[in-house]
């Protein structure tokens, strides 16, 4: 949202109890901690939120004009975000073995590092919503 210079309100939950106390009272079909409310429109699931926000505020980030780039974006969405980052997040927040989990995260990211060799972004020369998803995941670590 900052990249798009769009106005937004970000709600941050500081404790699991705060999130779980509010989670089922927000009127979401599939409550997740990453969500978008735009008027009466409510969307959940990280990938759907990133894709929606990209299409709404920076259509060039959705790779919508290039089927190959769009296909790679979806592949990388799964490989970079779901497989690598999400495998670590929950464990990292609830574990005492931060060093061991950091090492596990580095191992899971190695295929992405190899894929990125010679590329400017995950989408090659084109910045896509997946780059933002992956960066957010790395930032959480």
Tab-separated table of C-alpha atoms in Angstrom:
chain	number	residue	atom	x	y	z
A	1	UNK	CA	0.000	0.000	0.000
A	2	UNK	CA	2.895	2.314	0.699
A	3	UNK	CA	4.399	1.428	-2.688
A	4	UNK	CA	1.113	2.442	-4.330
A	5	UNK	CA	0.918	5.552	-2.143
A	6	UNK	CA	-2.635	4.522	-1.283
A	7	UNK	CA	-4.495	5.584	1.828
A	8	UNK	CA	-5.160	2.691	4.182
A	9	UNK	CA	-5.758	1.805	7.797
A	10	UNK	CA	-3.755	-1.097	9.115
A	11	UNK	CA	-4.969	-3.048	12.101
A	12	UNK	CA	-2.233	-4.863	13.979
A	13	UNK	CA	-2.940	-7.502	16.599
A	14	UNK	CA	-0.333	-7.472	19.317
A	15	UNK	CA	-1.265	-10.792	20.934
A	16	UNK	CA	-2.960	-13.983	19.778
A	17	UNK	CA	-5.669	-13.338	22.379
A	18	UNK	CA	-6.459	-9.981	20.790
A	19	UNK	CA	-6.850	-11.582	17.346
A	20	UNK	CA	-8.872	-14.566	18.551
A	21	UNK	CA	-11.137	-12.255	20.561
A	22	UNK	CA	-12.047	-10.345	17.408
A	23	UNK	CA	-11.604	-12.933	14.645
A	24	UNK	CA	-15.154	-14.257	14.422
A	25	UNK	CA	-16.827	-10.888	14.988
A	26	UNK	CA	-15.575	-9.198	11.816
A	27	UNK	CA	-18.064	-10.769	9.393
A	28	UNK	CA	-15.476	-12.581	7.272
A	29	UNK	CA	-16.360	-15.765	5.409
A	30	UNK	CA	-12.943	-17.324	6.056
A	31	UNK	CA	-11.284	-15.388	8.894
A	32	UNK	CA	-7.530	-15.016	8.578
A	33	UNK	CA	-5.188	-12.497	10.115
A	34	UNK	CA	-4.445	-10.975	6.704
A	35	UNK	CA	-7.601	-9.363	5.423
A	36	UNK	CA	-8.889	-6.429	3.385
A	37	UNK	CA	-12.036	-4.447	4.029
A	38	UNK	CA	-13.036	-1.976	1.302
A	39	UNK	CA	-16.463	-0.650	2.188
A	40	UNK	CA	-18.745	-3.663	2.448
A	41	UNK	CA	-16.282	-5.821	0.462
A	42	UNK	CA	-14.373	-8.225	2.731
A	43	UNK	CA	-11.566	-10.443	1.500
A	44	UNK	CA	-9.270	-12.851	3.325
A	45	UNK	CA	-6.325	-15.109	2.499
A	46	UNK	CA	-2.986	-13.432	1.862
A	47	UNK	CA	-2.626	-14.266	-1.836
A	48	UNK	CA	-6.140	-13.094	-2.644
A	49	UNK	CA	-5.572	-9.873	-0.689
A	50	UNK	CA	-2.272	-9.105	-2.401
A	51	UNK	CA	-3.727	-9.836	-5.837
A	52	UNK	CA	-6.797	-7.679	-5.176
A	53	UNK	CA	-4.760	-4.770	-3.803
A	54	UNK	CA	-2.302	-5.028	-6.686
A	55	UNK	CA	-5.104	-5.006	-9.264
A	56	UNK	CA	-6.826	-2.114	-7.542
A	57	UNK	CA	-3.824	0.138	-6.845
A	58	UNK	CA	-0.996	-1.045	-9.155
A	59	UNK	CA	-2.395	-3.174	-11.999
A	60	UNK	CA	1.098	-3.637	-13.442
A	61	UNK	CA	2.019	-5.728	-10.376
A	62	UNK	CA	-0.545	-8.412	-11.195
A	63	UNK	CA	1.193	-9.478	-14.444
A	64	UNK	CA	-2.252	-9.430	-16.036
A	65	UNK	CA	-1.022	-8.589	-19.541
A	66	UNK	CA	1.486	-11.412	-19.830
A	67	UNK	CA	0.195	-14.985	-19.390
A	68	UNK	CA	3.707	-16.374	-18.809
A	69	UNK	CA	4.515	-13.796	-16.149
A	70	UNK	CA	1.105	-14.396	-14.557
A	71	UNK	CA	1.787	-18.130	-14.515
A	72	UNK	CA	5.213	-17.636	-12.950
A	73	UNK	CA	3.691	-15.270	-10.389
A	74	UNK	CA	1.192	-17.942	-9.321
A	75	UNK	CA	3.894	-20.626	-9.224
A	76	UNK	CA	6.153	-18.407	-7.139
A	77	UNK	CA	3.258	-17.432	-4.902
A	78	UNK	CA	3.062	-21.079	-3.928
A	79	UNK	CA	6.774	-21.872	-3.926
A	80	UNK	CA	8.069	-18.710	-2.306
A	81	UNK	CA	5.292	-17.907	0.066
A	82	UNK	CA	3.340	-21.027	0.887
A	83	UNK	CA	6.152	-23.539	0.869
A	84	UNK	CA	8.986	-21.456	2.295
A	85	UNK	CA	7.667	-18.708	4.465
A	86	UNK	CA	4.446	-20.196	5.820
A	87	UNK	CA	6.251	-23.385	6.812
A	88	UNK	CA	8.284	-21.353	9.274
A	89	UNK	CA	6.076	-18.512	10.582
A	90	UNK	CA	3.881	-20.339	13.058
A	91	UNK	CA	6.776	-22.379	14.378
A	92	UNK	CA	9.033	-19.345	14.727
A	93	UNK	CA	6.616	-17.359	16.829
A	94	UNK	CA	5.950	-20.259	19.207
A	95	UNK	CA	9.405	-21.750	19.590
A	96	UNK	CA	12.347	-21.268	21.877
A	97	UNK	CA	14.725	-22.635	19.203
A	98	UNK	CA	14.956	-19.451	17.094
A	99	UNK	CA	18.415	-20.334	15.751
A	100	UNK	CA	17.282	-23.770	14.596
A	101	UNK	CA	14.218	-22.337	12.916
A	102	UNK	CA	16.273	-19.603	11.248
A	103	UNK	CA	18.502	-22.340	9.825
A	104	UNK	CA	15.420	-24.270	8.644
A	105	UNK	CA	14.138	-21.080	6.978
A	106	UNK	CA	17.454	-20.606	5.180
A	107	UNK	CA	17.273	-24.174	3.881
A	108	UNK	CA	13.731	-23.673	2.595
A	109	UNK	CA	14.708	-20.433	0.860
A	110	UNK	CA	17.670	-21.969	-1.025
A	111	UNK	CA	15.563	-22.986	-4.077
A	112	UNK	CA	14.216	-19.427	-4.270
A	113	UNK	CA	17.766	-18.051	-4.043
A	114	UNK	CA	18.793	-20.359	-6.893
A	115	UNK	CA	15.753	-19.326	-8.948
A	116	UNK	CA	16.538	-15.618	-8.404
A	117	UNK	CA	20.095	-15.878	-9.749
A	118	UNK	CA	20.357	-13.381	-12.602
A	119	UNK	CA	16.861	-12.020	-11.981
A	120	UNK	CA	15.947	-8.623	-10.649
A	121	UNK	CA	12.683	-9.790	-9.036
A	122	UNK	CA	10.833	-13.054	-8.499
A	123	UNK	CA	8.973	-12.284	-11.739
A	124	UNK	CA	12.226	-11.715	-13.674
A	125	UNK	CA	12.494	-8.076	-14.730
A	126	UNK	CA	8.955	-7.309	-13.558
A	127	UNK	CA	8.005	-6.487	-9.990
A	128	UNK	CA	4.840	-8.394	-9.018
A	129	UNK	CA	2.608	-8.763	-5.983
A	130	UNK	CA	4.496	-11.960	-5.129
A	131	UNK	CA	7.660	-9.959	-4.450
A	132	UNK	CA	5.740	-8.030	-1.808
A	133	UNK	CA	4.317	-11.228	-0.311
A	134	UNK	CA	7.739	-12.821	-0.122
A	135	UNK	CA	9.384	-9.702	1.287
A	136	UNK	CA	6.732	-9.486	3.999
A	137	UNK	CA	7.384	-13.110	4.880
A	138	UNK	CA	11.134	-12.553	5.088
A	139	UNK	CA	10.581	-9.415	7.113
A	140	UNK	CA	8.566	-11.398	9.662
A	141	UNK	CA	11.481	-13.754	10.201
